[in-house]
Structures are given as C-alpha cells and as structure tokens.
PDB file of C-alpha atoms and ligand atoms in Angstrom:
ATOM      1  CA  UNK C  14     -15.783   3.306   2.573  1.00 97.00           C
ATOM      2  CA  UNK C  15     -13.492   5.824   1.139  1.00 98.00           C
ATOM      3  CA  UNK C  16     -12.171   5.857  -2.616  1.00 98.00           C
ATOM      4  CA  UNK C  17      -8.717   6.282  -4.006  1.00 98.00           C
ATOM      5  CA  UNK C  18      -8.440   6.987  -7.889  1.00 98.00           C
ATOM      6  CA  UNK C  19      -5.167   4.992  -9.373  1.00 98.00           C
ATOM      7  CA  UNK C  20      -3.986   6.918 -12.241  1.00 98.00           C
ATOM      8  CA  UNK C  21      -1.596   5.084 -13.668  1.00 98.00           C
ATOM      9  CA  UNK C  22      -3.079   4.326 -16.964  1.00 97.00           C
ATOM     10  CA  UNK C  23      -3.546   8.040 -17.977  1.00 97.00           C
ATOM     11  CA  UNK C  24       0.411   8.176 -17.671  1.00 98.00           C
ATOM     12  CA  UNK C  25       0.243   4.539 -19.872  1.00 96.00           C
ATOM     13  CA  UNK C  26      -1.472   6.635 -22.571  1.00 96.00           C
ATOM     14  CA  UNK C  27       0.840   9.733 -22.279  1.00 97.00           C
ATOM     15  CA  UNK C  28       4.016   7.433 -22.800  1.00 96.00           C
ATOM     16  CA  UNK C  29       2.852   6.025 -26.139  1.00 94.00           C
ATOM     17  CA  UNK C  30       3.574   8.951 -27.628  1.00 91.00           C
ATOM     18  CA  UNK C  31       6.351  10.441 -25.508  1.00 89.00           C
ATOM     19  CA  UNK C  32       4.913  13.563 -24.938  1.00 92.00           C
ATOM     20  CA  UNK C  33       3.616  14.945 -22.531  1.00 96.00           C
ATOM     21  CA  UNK C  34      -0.073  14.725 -22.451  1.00 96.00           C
ATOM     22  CA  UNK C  35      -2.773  13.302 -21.032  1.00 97.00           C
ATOM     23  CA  UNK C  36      -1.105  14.588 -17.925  1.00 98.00           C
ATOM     24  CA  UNK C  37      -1.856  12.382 -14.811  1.00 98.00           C
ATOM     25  CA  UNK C  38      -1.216  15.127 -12.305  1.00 98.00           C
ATOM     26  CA  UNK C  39      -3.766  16.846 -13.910  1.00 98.00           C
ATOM     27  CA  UNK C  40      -6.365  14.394 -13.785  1.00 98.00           C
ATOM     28  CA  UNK C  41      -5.252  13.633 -10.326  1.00 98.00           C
ATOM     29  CA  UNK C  42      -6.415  17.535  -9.318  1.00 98.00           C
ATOM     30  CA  UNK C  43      -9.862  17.238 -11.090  1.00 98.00           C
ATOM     31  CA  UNK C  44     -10.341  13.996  -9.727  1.00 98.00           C
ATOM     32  CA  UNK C  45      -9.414  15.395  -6.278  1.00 98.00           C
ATOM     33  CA  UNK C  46     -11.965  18.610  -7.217  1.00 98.00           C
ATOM     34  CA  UNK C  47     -14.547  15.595  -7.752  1.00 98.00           C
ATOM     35  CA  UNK C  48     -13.992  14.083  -4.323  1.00 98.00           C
ATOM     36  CA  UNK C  49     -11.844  11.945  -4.248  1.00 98.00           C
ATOM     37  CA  UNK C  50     -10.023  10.597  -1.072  1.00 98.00           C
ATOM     38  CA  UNK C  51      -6.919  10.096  -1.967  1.00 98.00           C
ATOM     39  CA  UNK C  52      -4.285   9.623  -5.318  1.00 98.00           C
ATOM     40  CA  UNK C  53      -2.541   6.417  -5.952  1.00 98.00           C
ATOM     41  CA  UNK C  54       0.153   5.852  -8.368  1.00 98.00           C
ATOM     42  CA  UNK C  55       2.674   2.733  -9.132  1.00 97.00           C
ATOM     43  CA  UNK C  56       6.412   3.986  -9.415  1.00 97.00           C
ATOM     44  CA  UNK C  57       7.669   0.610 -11.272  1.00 95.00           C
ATOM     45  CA  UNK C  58      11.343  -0.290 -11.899  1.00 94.00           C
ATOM     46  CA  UNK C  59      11.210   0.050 -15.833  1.00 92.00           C
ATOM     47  CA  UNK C  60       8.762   2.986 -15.261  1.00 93.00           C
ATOM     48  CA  UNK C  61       6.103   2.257 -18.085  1.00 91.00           C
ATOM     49  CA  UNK C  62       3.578   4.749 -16.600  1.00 95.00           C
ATOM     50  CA  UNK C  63       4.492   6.714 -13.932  1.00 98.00           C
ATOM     51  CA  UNK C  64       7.613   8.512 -13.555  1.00 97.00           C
ATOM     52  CA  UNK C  65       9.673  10.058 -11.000  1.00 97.00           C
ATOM     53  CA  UNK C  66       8.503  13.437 -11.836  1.00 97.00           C
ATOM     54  CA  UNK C  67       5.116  12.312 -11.550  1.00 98.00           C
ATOM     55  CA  UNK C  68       5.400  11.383  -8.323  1.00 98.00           C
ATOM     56  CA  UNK C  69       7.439  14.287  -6.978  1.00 98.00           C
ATOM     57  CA  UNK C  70       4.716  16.947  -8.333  1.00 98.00           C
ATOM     58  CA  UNK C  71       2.108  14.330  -7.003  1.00 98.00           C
ATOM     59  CA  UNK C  72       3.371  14.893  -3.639  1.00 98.00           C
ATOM     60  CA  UNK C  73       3.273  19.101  -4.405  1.00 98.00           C
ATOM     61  CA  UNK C  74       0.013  19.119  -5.106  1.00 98.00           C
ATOM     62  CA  UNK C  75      -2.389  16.349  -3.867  1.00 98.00           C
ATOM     63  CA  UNK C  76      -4.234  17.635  -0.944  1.00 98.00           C
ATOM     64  CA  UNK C  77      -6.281  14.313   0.227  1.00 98.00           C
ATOM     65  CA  UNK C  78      -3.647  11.386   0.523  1.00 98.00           C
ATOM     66  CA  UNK C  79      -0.959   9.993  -1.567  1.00 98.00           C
ATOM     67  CA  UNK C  80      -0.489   6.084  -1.818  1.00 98.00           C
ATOM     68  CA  UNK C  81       2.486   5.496  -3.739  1.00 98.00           C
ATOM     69  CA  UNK C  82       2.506   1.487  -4.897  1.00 98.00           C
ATOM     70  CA  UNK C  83       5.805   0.237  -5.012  1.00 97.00           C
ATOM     71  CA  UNK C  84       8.173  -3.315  -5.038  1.00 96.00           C
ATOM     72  CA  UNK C  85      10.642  -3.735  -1.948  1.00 96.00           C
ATOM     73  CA  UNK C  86      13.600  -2.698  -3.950  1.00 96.00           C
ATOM     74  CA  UNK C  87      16.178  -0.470  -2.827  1.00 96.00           C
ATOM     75  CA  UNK C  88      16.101   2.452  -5.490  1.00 97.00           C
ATOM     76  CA  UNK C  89      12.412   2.534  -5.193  1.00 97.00           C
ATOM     77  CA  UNK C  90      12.609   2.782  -1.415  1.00 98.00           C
ATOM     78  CA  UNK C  91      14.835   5.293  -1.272  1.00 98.00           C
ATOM     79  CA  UNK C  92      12.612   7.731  -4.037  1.00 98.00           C
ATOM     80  CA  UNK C  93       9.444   6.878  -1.199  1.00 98.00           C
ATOM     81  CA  UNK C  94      11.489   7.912   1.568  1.00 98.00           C
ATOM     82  CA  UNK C  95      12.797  11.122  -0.114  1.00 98.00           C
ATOM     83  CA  UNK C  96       9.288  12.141  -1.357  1.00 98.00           C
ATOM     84  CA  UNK C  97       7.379  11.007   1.555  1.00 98.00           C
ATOM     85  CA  UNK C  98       3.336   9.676   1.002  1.00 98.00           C
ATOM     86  CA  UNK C  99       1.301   9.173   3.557  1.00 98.00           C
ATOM     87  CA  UNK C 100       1.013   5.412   2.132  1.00 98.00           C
ATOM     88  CA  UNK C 101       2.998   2.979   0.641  1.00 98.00           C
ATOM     89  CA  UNK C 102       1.950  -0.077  -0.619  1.00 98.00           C
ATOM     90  CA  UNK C 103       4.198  -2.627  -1.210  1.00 97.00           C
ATOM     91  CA  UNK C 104       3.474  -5.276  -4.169  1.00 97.00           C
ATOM     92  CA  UNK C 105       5.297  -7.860  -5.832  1.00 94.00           C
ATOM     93  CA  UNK C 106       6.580  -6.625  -9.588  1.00 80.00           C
ATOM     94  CA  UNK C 107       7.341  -8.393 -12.640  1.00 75.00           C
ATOM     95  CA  UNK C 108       8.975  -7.096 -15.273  1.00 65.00           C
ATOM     96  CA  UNK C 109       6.450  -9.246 -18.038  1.00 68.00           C
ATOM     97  CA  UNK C 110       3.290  -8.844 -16.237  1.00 70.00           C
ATOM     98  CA  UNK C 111       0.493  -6.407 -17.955  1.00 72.00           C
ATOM     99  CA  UNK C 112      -0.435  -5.387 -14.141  1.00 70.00           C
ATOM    100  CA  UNK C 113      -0.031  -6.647 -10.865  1.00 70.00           C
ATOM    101  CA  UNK C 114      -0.987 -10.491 -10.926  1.00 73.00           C
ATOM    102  CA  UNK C 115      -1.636 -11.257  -7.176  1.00 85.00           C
ATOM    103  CA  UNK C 116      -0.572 -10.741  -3.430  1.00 94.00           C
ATOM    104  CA  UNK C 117       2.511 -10.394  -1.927  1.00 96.00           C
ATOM    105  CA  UNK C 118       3.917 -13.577  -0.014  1.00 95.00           C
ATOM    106  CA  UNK C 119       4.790 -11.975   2.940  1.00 96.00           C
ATOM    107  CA  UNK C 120       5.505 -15.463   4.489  1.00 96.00           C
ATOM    108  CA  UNK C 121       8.124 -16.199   2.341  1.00 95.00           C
ATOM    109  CA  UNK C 122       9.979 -12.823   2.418  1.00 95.00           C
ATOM    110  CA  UNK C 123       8.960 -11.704   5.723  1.00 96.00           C
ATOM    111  CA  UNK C 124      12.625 -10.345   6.697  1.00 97.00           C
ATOM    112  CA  UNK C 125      13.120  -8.099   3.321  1.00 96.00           C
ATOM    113  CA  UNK C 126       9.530  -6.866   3.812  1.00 97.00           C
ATOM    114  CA  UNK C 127       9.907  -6.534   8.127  1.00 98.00           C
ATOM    115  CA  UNK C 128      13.200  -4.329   6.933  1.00 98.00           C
ATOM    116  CA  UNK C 129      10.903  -2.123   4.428  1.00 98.00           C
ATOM    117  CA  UNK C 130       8.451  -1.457   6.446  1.00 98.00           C
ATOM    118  CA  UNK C 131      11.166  -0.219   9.208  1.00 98.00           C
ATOM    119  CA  UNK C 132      12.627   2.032   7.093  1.00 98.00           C
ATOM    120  CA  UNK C 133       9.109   3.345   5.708  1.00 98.00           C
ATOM    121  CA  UNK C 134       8.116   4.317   9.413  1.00 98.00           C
ATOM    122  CA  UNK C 135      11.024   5.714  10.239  1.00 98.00           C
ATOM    123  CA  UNK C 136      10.267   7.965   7.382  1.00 98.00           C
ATOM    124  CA  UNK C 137       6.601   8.619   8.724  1.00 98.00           C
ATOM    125  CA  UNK C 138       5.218   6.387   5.991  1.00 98.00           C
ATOM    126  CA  UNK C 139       2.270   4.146   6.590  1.00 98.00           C
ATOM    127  CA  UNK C 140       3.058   0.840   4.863  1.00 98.00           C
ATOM    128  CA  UNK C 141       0.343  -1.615   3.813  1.00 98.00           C
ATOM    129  CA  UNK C 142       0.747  -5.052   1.820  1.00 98.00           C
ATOM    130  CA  UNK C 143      -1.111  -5.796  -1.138  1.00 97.00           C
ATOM    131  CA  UNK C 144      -1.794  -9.661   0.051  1.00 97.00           C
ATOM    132  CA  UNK C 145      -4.525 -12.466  -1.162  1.00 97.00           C
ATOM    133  CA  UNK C 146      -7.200 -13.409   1.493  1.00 98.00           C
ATOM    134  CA  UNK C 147      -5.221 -15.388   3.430  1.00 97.00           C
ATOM    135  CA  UNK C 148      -5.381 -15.701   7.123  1.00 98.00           C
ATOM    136  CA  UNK C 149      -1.785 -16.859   7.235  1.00 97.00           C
ATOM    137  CA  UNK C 150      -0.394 -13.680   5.135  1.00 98.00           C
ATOM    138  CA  UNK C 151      -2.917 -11.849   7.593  1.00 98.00           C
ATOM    139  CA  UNK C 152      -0.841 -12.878  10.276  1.00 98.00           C
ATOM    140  CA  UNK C 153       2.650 -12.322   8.791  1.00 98.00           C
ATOM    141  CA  UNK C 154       1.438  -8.685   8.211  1.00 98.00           C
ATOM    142  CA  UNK C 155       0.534  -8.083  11.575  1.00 98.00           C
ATOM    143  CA  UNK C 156       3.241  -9.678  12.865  1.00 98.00           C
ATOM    144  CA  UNK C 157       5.923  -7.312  11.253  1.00 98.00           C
ATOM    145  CA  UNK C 158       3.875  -4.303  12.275  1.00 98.00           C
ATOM    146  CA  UNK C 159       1.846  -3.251   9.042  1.00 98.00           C
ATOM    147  CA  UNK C 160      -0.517  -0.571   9.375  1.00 98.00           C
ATOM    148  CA  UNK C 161      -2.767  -1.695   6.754  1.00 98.00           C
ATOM    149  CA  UNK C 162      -3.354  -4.759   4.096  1.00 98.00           C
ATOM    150  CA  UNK C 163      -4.746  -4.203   0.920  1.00 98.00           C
ATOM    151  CA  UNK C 164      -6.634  -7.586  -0.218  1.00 98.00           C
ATOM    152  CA  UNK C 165      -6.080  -7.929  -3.541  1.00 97.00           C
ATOM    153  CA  UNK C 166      -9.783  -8.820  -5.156  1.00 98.00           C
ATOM    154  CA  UNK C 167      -8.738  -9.534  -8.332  1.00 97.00           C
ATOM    155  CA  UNK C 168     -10.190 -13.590  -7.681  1.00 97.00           C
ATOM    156  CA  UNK C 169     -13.497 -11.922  -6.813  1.00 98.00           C
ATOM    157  CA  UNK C 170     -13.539  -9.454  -9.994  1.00 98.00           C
ATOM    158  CA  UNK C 171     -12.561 -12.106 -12.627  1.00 97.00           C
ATOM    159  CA  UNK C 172     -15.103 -14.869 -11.363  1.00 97.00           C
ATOM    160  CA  UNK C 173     -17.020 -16.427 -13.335  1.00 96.00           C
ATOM    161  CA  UNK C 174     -19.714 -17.793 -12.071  1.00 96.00           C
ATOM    162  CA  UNK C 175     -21.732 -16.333  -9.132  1.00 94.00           C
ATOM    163  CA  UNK C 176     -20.995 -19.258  -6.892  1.00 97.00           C
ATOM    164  CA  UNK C 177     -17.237 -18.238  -7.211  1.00 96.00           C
ATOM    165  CA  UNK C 178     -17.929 -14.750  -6.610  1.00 96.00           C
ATOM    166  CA  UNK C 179     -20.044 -15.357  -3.438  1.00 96.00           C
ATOM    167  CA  UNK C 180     -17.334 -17.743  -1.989  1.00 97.00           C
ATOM    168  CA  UNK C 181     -14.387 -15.757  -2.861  1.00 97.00           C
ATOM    169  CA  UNK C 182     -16.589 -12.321  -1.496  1.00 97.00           C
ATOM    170  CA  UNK C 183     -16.545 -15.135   2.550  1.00 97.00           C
ATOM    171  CA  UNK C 184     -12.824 -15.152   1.996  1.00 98.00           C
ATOM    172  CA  UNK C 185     -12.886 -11.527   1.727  1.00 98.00           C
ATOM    173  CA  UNK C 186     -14.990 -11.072   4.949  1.00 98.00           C
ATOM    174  CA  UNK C 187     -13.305 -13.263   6.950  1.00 98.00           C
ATOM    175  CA  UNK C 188     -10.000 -11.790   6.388  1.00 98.00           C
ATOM    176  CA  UNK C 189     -11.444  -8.278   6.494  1.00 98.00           C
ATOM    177  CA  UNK C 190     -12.834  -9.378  10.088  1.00 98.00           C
ATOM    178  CA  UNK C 191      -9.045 -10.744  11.094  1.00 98.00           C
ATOM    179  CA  UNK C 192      -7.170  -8.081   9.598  1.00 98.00           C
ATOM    180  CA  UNK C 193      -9.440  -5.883  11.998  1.00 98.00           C
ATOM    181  CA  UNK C 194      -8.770  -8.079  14.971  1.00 98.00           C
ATOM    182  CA  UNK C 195      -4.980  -7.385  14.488  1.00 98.00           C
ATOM    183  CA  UNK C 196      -5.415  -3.615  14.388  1.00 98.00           C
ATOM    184  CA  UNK C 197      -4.908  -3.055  10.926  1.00 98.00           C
ATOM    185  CA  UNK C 198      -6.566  -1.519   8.504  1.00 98.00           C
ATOM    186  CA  UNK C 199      -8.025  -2.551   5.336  1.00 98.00           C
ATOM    187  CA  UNK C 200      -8.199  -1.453   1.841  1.00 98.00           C
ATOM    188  CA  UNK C 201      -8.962  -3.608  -1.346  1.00 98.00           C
ATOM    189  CA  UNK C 202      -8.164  -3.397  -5.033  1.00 98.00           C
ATOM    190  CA  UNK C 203      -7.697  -4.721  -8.251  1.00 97.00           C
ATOM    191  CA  UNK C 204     -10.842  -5.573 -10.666  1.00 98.00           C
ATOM    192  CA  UNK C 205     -13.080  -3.481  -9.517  1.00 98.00           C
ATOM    193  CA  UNK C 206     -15.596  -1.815 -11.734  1.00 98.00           C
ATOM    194  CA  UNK C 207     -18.719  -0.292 -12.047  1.00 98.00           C
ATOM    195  CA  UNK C 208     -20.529  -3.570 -12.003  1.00 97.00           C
ATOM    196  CA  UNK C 209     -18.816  -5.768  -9.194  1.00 97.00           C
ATOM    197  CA  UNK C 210     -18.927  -2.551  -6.593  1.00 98.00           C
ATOM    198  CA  UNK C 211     -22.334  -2.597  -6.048  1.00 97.00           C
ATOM    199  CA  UNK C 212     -21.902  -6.179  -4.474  1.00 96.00           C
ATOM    200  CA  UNK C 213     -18.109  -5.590  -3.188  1.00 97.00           C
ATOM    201  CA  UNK C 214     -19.717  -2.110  -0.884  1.00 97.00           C
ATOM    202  CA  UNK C 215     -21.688  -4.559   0.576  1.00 95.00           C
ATOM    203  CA  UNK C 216     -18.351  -5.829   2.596  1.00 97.00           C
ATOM    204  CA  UNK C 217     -18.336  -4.369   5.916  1.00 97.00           C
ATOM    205  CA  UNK C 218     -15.281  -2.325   7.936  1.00 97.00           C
ATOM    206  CA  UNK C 219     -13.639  -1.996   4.515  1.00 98.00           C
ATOM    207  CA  UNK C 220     -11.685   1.311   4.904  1.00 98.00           C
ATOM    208  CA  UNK C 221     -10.967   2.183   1.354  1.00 98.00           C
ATOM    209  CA  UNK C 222     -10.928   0.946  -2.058  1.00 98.00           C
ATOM    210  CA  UNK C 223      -8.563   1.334  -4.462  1.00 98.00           C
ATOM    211  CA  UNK C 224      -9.702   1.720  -8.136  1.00 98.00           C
ATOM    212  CA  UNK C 225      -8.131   2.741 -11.741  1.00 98.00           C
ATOM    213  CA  UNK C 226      -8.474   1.095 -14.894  1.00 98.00           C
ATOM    214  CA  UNK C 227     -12.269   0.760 -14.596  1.00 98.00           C
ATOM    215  CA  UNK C 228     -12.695   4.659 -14.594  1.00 98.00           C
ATOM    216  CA  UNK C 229      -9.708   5.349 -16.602  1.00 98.00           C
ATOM    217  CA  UNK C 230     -11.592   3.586 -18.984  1.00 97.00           C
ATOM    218  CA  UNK C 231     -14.898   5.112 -18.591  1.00 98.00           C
ATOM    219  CA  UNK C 232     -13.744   8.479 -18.381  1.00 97.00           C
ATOM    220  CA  UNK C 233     -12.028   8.219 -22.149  1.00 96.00           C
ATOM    221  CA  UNK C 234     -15.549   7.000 -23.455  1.00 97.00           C
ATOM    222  CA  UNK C 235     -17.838   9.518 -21.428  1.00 97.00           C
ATOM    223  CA  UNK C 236     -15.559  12.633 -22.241  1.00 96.00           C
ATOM    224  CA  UNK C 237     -15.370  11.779 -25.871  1.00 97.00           C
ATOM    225  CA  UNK C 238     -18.779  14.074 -26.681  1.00 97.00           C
ATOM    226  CA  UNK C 239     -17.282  16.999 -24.823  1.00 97.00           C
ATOM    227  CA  UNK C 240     -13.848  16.740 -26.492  1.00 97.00           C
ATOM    228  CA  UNK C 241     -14.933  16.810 -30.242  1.00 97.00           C
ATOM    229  CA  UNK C 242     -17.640  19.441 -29.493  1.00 97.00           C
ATOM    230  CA  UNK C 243     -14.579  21.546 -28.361  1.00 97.00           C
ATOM    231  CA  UNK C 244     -12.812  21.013 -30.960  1.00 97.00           C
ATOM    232  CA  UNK C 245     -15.443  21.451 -33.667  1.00 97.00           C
ATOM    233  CA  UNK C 246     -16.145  24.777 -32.231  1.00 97.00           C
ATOM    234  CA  UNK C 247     -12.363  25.361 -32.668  1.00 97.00           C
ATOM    235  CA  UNK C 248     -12.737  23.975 -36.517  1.00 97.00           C
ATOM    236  CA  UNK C 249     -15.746  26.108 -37.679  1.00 95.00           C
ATOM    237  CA  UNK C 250     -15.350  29.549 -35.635  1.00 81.00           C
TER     238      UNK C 250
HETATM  239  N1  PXP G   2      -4.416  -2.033  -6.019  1.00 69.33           N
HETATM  240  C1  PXP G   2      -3.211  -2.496  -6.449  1.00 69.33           C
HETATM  241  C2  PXP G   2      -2.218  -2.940  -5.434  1.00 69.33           C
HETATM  242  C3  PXP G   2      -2.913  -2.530  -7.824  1.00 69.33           C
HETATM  243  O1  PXP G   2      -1.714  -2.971  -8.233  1.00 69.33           O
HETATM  244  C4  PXP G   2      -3.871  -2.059  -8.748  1.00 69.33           C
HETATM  245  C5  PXP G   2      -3.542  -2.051 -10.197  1.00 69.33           C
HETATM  246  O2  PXP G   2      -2.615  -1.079 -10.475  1.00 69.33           O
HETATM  247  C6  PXP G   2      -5.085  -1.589  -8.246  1.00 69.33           C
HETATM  248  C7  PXP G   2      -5.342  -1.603  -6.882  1.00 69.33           C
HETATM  249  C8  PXP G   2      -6.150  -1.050  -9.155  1.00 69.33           C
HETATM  250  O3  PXP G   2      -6.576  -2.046 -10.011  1.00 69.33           O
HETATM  251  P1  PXP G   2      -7.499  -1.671 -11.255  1.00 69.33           P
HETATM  252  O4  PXP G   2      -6.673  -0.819 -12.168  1.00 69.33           O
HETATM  253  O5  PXP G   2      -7.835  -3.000 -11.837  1.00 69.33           O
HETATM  254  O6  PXP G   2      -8.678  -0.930 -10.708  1.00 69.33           O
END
C-alpha cells in the first residue's frame, strides 16, 4: 500500500500569520527525502491553506506524484489543467466546513463530474472521486470512466465503538473488491492516524492511502525537542 503525505495544514499554520513560514513545499521535499510516494494538496476556492503558488512550485519540484484535491469548479479546473498533476481528486467543498465532510454524490451530478473528468484526461490527468462506500457511487464512477476512487474513511476513523468500526471496515472491503472489478483503482483517506492504520493496512488491494492531519500533528509535537535545542544553542553561544 503506498502513502501520500497531505500537507495542507502546514500551509493552515503559515497563513495565520501571513508570512511565509512553515513552508509546505518544504516539508513536502523532506517528506519526499523520507519516502514518501507521493504529495497531496487541496487548492480550495477561498484558499485557506494552499495557494496557487503552492501548487505551481509543488509541481517544480515533487519528484514522486502530485495529487492535487480539488471541487468541479471552473477556475479550479482550469489552474489543474494549466499545472498538470498526475492526480486529481475531485471532492465536494463547502465554504463553512472545517475539512472535507464526506463523499462526492457522483449520482446526483454525474454530467458536471462526466464533463470534469473529460477535460482532466484530455489534459493527461488521472481523475479519481473522493466517494463513501457505496456500491451505487462505485458504479457511477466507473461508469463515467474514473481511473481511481478514493473511499472516504472518515465513518471508519470516527467510530465509536468497535462493532461500528468492524462493520464500516466490510463496507470498505466490499467496495474495495467492486471498485477493483470495474478496473479502477483505489485509494482511501480521511481519519486516519497512527492508531486506526494498524487495523485499516489490514484491507487488501488498497493502492494508496492518503494521510495529513494525523502527522501534521505529530510532527509539530516530535520536532519540538530539536527546535528549542537549536535555538538555545543560538541563545547561549
Ligand atoms: N483525502 C481527502 C479527499 C481529504 O479531503 C483529506 C483531508 O484533507 C484527506 C484525505 C486527509 O485527511 P486527514 O487530514 O484527516 O488525514
């Protein structure tokens, strides 16, 4: 199962201050240096993280694969087509939510999606859809020519009980298995931390996951030793 490192909260943290650092094309080299298999960032419409510069020097520099998360819309289409990632992956967007709340309904906007995902291949983009478990969305992806689906596993990460976990972790399995049958790939995201993997891993013919806040999070707490020895050093020399 490969991983992709989201890195959209080190550009949250940047834009509180509106400078310019922590810098989340740097952290998406080291994390790349680390091994890493590929870089994903969200360009959203209000752009509260990630910006269009981010992106552009993202696809300069990143080496493994760039998965640039994005809403149907046509300014954002436009920027993917211009900058050209191997992978887009479409989601829905609100403007109030804290992050993305759930699947696309490809059912219900199968024409405006069937159009985006034209116009992403004809730019040599890979498209996948960020859907629930559902054998019906399943379908609706396959049926307008997706390459991948990315199953949203937010259910799975936010249950709470282990009943809920192990049924929502069948849902996951079967729709891996049909999403296979079709000939698509299959990534998964959303929740996913350094508890819940070690069951999730455990899913087979999962191609990659997708992962940020979890290690985001981790990595500000585990490099907080190294960054005030540095700058103690700097104080008393
Ligand atoms: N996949 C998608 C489509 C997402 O929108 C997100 C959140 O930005 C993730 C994966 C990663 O989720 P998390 O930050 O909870 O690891």
């Amino acid at each position: 199962m490969r991983f992709s490192l989201n890195v959209d909260h080190i550009a949250t943290l940047r834009n509180t201050r509106g400078e310019d650092q922590p810098d989340p094309v740097t952290a998406a080299l080291i994390a790349e240096e680390a091994g890493v298999d590929g870089i994903v960032v969200h360009l959203r419409e209000d752009r509260r993280h990630i910006t269009e510069r981010d992106v552009r020097l993202l696809r300069e520099l990143v080496k493994t694969k760039l998965d640039l998360e994005m809403a149907a819309t046509e300014e954002i289409i436009k920027i993917a087509c211009d900058v050209g990632p191997e992978l887009s992956t479409l989601v829905p967007e609100k403007r109030q939510e804290l992050t993305t709340e759930g699947g696309l309904n490809v059912i219900d906007n199968i024409s405006l999606i069937k159009d985006t995902i034209k116009e992403l291949h004809d730019s040599d983009i890979e498209v996948s859809l960020f859907i629930e478990p559902e054998i019906n969305q399943i379908d609706a992806a396959a049926e307008i020519n997706s390459d991948f689906i990315e199953i949203h596993t937010g259910v799975f990460a936010n249950a709470v009980s282990e009943e809920e976990q192990f049924d929502e972790l069948e849902r996951i399995r079967t729709a891996v298995k049909h999403a296979k049958k079709l000939g698509m790939g299959v990534n998964a995201g959303h929740g996913l931390d350094y508890q819940n993997i070690k069951i999730f891993r455990e899913v087979p013919d999962i191609d990659e996951v997708s992962i940020g806040h979890a290690i985001i999070a981790r990595a500000v707490v585990v490099g907080i030793k190294e960054a005030v020895q540095e700058m103690m050093r700097l104080i008393r020399n």
